[in-house]
Coordinates of C-alpha atoms (C1' of nucleotides) in Angstrom, one line a residue:
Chain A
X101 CA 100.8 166.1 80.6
X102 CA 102.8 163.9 78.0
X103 CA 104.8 163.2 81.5
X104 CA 101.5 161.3 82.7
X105 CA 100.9 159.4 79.5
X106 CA 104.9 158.9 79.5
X107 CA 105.0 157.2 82.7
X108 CA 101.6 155.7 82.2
X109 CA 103.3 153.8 79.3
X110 CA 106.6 153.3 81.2
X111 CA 104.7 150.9 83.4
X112 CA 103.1 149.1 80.8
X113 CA 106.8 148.7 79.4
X114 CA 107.9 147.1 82.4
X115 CA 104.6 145.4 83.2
X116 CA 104.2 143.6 80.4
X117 CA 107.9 142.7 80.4
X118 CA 107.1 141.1 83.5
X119 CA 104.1 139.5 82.6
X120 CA 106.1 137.6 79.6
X121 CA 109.2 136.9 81.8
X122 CA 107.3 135.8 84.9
X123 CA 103.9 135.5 84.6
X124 CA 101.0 137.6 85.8
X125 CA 101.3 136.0 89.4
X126 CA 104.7 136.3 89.4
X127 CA 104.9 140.0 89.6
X128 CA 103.6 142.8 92.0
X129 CA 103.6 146.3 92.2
X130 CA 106.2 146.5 94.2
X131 CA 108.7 145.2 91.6
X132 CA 107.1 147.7 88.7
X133 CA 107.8 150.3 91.0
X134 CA 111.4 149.6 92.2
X135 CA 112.2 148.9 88.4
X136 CA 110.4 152.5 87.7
X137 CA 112.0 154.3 90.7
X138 CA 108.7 155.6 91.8
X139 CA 106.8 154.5 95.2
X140 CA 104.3 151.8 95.0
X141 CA 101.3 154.2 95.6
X142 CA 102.3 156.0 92.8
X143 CA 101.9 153.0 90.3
X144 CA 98.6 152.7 91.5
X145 CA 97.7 156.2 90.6
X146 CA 98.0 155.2 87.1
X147 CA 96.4 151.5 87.6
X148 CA 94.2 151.4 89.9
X149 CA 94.2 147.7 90.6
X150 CA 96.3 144.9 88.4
X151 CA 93.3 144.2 86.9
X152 CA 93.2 147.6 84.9
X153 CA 96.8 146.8 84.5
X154 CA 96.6 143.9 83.0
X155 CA 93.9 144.6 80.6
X156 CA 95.6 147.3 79.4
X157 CA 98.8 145.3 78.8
X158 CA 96.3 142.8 76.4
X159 CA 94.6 145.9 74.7
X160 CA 97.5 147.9 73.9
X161 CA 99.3 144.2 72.7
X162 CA 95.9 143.8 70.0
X163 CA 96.8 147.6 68.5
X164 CA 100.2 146.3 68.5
X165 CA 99.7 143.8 66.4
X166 CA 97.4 144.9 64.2
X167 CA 99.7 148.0 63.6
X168 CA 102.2 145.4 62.6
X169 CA 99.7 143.9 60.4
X170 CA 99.2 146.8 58.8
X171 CA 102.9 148.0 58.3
X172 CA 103.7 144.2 56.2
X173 CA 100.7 145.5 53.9
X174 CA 102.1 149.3 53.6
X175 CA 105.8 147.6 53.4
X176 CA 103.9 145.4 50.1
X177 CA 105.4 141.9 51.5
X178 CA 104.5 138.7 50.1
X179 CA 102.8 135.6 51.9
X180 CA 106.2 134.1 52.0
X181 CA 107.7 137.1 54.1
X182 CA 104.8 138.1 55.9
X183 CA 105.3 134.3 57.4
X184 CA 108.8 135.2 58.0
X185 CA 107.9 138.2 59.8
X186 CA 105.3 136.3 62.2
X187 CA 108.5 134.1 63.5
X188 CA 110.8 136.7 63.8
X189 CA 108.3 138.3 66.0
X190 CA 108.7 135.5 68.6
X191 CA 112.0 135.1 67.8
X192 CA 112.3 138.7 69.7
X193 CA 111.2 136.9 72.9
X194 CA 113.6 134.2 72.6
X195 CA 116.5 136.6 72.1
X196 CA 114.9 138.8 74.8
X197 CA 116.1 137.3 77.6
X198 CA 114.2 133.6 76.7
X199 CA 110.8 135.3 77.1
X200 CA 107.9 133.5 76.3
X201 CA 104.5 135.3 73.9
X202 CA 102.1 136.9 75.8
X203 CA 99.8 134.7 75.1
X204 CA 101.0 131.7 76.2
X205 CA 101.9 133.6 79.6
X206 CA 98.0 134.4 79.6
X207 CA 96.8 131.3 78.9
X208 CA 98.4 129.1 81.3
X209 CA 97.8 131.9 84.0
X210 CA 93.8 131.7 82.7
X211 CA 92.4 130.5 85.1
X212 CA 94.1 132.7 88.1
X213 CA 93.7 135.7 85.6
X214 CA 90.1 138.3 86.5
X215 CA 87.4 137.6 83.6
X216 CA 88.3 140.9 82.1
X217 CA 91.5 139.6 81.2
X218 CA 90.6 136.2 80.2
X219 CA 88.1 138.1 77.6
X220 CA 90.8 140.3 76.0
X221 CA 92.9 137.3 76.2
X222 CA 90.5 135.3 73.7
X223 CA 90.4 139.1 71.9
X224 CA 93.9 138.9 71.7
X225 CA 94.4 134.9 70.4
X226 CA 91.5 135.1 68.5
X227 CA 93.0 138.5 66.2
X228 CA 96.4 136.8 65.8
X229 CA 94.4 133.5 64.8
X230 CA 92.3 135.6 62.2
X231 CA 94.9 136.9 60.7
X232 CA 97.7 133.7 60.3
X233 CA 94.4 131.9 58.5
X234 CA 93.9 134.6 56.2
X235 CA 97.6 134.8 55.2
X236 CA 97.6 130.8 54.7
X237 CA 94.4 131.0 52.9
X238 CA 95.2 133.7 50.7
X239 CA 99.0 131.8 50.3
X240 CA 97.7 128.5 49.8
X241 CA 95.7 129.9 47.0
X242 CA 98.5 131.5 45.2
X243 CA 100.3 128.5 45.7
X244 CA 102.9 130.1 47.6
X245 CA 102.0 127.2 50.9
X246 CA 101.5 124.1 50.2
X247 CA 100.0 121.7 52.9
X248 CA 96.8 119.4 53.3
X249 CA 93.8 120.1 55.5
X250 CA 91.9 122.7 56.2
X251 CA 93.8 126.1 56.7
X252 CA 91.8 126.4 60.1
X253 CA 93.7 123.8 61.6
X254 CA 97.2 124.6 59.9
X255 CA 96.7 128.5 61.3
X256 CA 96.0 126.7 64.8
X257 CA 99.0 124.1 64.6
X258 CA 101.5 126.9 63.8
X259 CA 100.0 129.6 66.5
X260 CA 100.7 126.1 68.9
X261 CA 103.9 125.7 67.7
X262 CA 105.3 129.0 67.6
X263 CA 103.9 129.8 71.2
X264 CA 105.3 126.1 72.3
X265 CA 108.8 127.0 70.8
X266 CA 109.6 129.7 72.6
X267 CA 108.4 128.2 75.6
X268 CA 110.4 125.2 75.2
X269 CA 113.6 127.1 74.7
X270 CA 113.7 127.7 78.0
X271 CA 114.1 124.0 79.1
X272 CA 116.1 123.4 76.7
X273 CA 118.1 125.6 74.5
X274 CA 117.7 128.5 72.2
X275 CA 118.1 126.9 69.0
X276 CA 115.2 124.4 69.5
X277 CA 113.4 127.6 68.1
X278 CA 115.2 127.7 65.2
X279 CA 114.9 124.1 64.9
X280 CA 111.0 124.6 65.2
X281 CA 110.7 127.3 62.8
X282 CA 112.7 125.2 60.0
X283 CA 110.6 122.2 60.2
X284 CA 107.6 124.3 60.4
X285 CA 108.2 126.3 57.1
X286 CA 109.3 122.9 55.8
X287 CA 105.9 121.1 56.1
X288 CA 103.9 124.1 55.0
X289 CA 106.5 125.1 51.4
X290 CA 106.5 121.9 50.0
Chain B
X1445 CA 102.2 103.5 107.4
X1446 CA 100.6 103.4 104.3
X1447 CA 98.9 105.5 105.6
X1448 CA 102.1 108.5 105.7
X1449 CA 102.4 107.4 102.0
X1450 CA 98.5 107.8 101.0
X1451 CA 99.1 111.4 102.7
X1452 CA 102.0 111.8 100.7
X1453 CA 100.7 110.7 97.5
X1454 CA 97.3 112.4 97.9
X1455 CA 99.7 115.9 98.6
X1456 CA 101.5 115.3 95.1
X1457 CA 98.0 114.3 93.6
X1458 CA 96.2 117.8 94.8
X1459 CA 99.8 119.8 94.5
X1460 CA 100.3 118.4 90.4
X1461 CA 96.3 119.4 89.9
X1462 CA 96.7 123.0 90.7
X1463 CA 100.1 123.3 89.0
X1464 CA 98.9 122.2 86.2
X1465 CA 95.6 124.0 87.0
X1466 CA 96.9 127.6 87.6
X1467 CA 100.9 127.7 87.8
X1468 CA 103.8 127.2 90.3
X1469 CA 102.7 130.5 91.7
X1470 CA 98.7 130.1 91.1
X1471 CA 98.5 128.0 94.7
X1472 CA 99.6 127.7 97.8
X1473 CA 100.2 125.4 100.5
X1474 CA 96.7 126.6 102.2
X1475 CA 94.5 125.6 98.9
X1476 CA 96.3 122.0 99.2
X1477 CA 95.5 122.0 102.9
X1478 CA 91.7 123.1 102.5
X1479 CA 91.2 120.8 99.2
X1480 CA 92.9 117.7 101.7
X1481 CA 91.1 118.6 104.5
X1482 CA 93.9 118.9 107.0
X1483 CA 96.2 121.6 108.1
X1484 CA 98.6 124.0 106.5
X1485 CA 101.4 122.6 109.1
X1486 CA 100.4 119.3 108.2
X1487 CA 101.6 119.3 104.5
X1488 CA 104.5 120.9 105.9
X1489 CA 105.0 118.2 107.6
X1490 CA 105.5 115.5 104.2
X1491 CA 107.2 118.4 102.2
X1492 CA 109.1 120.8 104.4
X1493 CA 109.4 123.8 101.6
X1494 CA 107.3 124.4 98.4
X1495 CA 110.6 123.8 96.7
X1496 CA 110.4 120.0 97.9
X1497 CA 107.3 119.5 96.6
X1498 CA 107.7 120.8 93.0
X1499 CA 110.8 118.8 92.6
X1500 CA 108.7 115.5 93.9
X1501 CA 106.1 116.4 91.4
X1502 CA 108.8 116.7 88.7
X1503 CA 110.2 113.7 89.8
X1504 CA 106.8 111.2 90.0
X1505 CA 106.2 112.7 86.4
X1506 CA 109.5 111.6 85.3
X1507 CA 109.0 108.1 86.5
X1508 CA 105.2 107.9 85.3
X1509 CA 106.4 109.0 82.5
X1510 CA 108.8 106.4 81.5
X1511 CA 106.7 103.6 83.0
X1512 CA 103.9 104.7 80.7
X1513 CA 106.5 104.7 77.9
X1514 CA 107.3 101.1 78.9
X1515 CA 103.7 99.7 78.8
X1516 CA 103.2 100.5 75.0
X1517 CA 106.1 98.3 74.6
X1518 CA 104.8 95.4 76.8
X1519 CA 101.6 96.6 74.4
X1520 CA 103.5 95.2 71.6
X1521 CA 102.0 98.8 70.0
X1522 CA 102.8 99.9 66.7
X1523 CA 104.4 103.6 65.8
X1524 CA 101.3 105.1 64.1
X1525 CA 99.8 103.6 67.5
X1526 CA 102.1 105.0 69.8
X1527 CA 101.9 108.7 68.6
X1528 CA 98.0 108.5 68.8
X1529 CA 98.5 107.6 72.4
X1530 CA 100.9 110.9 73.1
X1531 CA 97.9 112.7 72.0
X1532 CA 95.4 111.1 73.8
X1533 CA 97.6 111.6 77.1
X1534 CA 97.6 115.2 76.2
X1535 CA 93.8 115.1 75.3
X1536 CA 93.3 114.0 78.8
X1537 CA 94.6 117.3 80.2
X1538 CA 92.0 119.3 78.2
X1539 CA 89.4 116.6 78.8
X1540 CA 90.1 117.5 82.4
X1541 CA 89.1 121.0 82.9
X1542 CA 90.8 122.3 80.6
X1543 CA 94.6 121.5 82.6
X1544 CA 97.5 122.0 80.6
X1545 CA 100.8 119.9 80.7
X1546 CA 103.3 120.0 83.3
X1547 CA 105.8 121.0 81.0
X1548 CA 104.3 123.9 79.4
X1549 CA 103.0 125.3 82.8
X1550 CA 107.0 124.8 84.6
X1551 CA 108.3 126.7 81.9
X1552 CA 106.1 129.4 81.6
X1553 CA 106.9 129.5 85.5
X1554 CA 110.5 128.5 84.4
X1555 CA 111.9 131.8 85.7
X1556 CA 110.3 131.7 89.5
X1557 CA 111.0 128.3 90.1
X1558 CA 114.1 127.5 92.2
X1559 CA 117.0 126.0 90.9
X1560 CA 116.4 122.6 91.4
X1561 CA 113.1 122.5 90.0
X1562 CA 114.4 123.9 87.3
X1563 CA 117.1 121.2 86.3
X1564 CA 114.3 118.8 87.5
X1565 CA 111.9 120.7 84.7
X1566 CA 114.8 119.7 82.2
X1567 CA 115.4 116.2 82.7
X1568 CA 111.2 115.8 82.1
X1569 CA 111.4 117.6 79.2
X1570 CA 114.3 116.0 77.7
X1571 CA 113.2 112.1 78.6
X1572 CA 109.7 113.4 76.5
X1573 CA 111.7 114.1 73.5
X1574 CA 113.8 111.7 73.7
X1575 CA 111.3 109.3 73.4
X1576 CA 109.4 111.0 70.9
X1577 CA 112.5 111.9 68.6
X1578 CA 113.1 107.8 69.3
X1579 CA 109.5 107.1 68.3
X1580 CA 110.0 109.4 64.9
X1581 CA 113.3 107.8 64.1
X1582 CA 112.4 104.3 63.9
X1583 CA 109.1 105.0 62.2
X1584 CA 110.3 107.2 59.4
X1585 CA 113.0 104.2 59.1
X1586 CA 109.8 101.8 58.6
X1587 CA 107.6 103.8 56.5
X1588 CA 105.0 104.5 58.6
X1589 CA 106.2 108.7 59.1
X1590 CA 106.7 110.7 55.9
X1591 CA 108.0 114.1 56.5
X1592 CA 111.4 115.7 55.4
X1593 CA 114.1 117.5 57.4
X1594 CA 115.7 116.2 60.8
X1595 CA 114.0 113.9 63.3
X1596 CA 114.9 116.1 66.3
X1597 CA 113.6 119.4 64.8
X1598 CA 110.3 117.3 63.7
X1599 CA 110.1 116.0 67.6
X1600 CA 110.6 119.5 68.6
X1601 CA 107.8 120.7 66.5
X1602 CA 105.4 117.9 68.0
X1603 CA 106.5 118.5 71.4
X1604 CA 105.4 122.4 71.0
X1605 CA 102.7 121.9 68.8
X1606 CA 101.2 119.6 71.9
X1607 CA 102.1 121.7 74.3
X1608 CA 100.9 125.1 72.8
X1609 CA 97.5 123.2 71.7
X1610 CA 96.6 122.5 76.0
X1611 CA 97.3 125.9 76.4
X1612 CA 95.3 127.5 73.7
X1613 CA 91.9 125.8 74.3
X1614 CA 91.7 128.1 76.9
X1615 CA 91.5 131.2 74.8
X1616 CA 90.0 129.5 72.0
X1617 CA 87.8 126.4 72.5
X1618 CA 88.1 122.3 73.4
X1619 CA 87.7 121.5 69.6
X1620 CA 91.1 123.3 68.9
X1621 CA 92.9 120.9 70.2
X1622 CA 91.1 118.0 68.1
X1623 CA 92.0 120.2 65.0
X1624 CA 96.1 120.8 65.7
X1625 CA 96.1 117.0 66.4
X1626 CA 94.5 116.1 63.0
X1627 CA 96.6 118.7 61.3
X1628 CA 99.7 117.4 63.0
X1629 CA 99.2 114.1 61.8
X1630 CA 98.3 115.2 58.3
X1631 CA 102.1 117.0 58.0
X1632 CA 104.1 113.5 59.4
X1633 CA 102.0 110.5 57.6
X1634 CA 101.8 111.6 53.9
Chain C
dG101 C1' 101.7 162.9 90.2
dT102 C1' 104.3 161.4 93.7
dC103 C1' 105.0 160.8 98.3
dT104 C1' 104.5 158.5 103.4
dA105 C1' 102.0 155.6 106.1
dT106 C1' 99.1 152.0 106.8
dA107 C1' 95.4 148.7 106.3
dA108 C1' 93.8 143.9 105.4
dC109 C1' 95.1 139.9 103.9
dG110 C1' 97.7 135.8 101.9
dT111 C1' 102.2 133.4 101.9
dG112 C1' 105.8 129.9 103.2
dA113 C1' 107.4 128.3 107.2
dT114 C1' 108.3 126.8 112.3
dA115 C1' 107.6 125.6 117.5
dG116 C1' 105.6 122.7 120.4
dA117 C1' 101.4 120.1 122.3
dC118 C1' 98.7 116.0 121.5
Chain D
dG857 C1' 101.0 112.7 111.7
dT858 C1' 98.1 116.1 112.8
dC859 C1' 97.0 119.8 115.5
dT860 C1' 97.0 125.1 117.4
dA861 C1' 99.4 129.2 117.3
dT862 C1' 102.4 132.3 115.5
dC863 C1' 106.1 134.6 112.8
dA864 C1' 108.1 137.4 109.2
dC865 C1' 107.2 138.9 105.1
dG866 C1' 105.0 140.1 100.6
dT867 C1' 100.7 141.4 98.3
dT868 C1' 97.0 144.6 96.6
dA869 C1' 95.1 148.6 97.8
dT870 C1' 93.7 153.3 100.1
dA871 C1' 94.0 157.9 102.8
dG872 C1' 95.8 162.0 102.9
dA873 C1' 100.0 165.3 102.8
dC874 C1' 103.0 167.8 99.5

DNA sequence: GTCTATAACGTGATAGAC
DNA sequence: GTCTATCACGTTATAGAC
């Protein structure tokens, strides 16, 4: 019984390792189950079709993060840190083997992705989104962050840039995320 | 004759839409066929392996690339004049349906691609920065830029902050775009 | 829950006629 | 240059035994 929900969540593991190393066509069933060392049949008794798979990988990715967002308020960080803690989330990915965010994966796949996906995709971008704007917001009013415009738009430029920067790492080299990072905490501290 | 070229050309054309449409791996050589209205063994027949045509795609990019780069000089167009038109190139890409760029699509691909697409995926993104880092240089030099730190991590920033805006209209909406451009310019002109 | 076996279809690619 | 026909293989997915 915790066998089932044990391999269940081995395959999301691998899936979604997949999904940000390949994309979600560049994956199949076949390769979840080689990497598992189960038979193909048997992946599909957990996930149906790649559908179920895939929305699963998005829904347990939003109780990720929020989890996460909830830890930085239990841990009692600032607006400063919290920021730090957004980058050195994606800076996993990088280190990960140059992986891109899962959301960047899903949004270039959009439009070969079923609609259930694309709508826990938005779910999923729209969270992250909700939550970078209220730590700007709430920093920019402490005067921790100190840029122009509306905190909207900065919360969008830096969700960009941040899903950009790992992405581009992989055409160029690692430390252009560093490099994106710096300047980014540079036009938003002074 | 020309005709052998129009073929050609209308292949890339078709091939460059759906890459930039749904991914390396988001179409296949049957979708070009129907969308042409000839045969699978016909596009074959101008680009032998799917590997072929990616690189030619690269390459035309490459070239249209630095051609457009050349006509803002023959523009006799200013800095502040120049960056508007890397946005509006981009803003054409979400203007039409939505597309993202060829850069951010080959390397979210970037680990299914062969080898020489991959080097080919480089060189694109490379010229693009180096032109924009170029651009950046010379106008902070002039006046017209205002932002601190180095030139290539500011160009780096820009180039993701573009690339990741394409991409997330799709989860988010069309004006989302509009709003990292305005906010992008906000952070390098004051 | 996992297996074997297989269906139904899509893919990149090639041979050879016209 | 384009066609028909076909190959070899990978894909998602299912039926049914263990």
């Amino acid at each position: 019984m915790t066998d089932q929900r044990h391999t269940k969540e081995q395959i999301l593991d691998i899936a979604e390792n997949f999904l940000r190393d390949r994309g979600y066509n560049g994956f199949s069933y076949k390769d979840i189950s080689i990497s598992l060392g189960i038979r193909n049949a048997s992946v599909h008794y957990h996930f149906p079709t790649k559908t179920d798979l895939g929305v699963a990988i998005i829904r347990r990715a939003i109780g990720r993060f929020e989890s996460w967002a909830q830890s930085l308020e239990s841990r009692g960080l600032g607006h400063s840190e919290k920021l730090d803690e957004l980058c050195l989330r994606f800076k996993t990915f990088v280190d990960h083997e140059q992986q891109v965010c899962l959301g960047g994966a899903l949004q270039t796949d959009f439009k070969t992705i079923p609609d259930e996906m694309q709508k826990e995709t938005r779910e999923f971008v729209s969270s992250m989104l909700g939550w970078l704007e209220g730590l700007l917001k709430d920093g920019r009013k402490q005067g921790v962050f100190k840029f122009p415009g509306k905190t909207r738009d900065q919360a969008l430029l830096m969700a960009a840039g941040l899903q950009g920067a790992v992405q581009l790492v992989r055409a160029t080299t690692p430390s252009s995320f560093d490099s994106i990072m710096r300047q980014m905490k540079l036009l938003v501290y002074r």
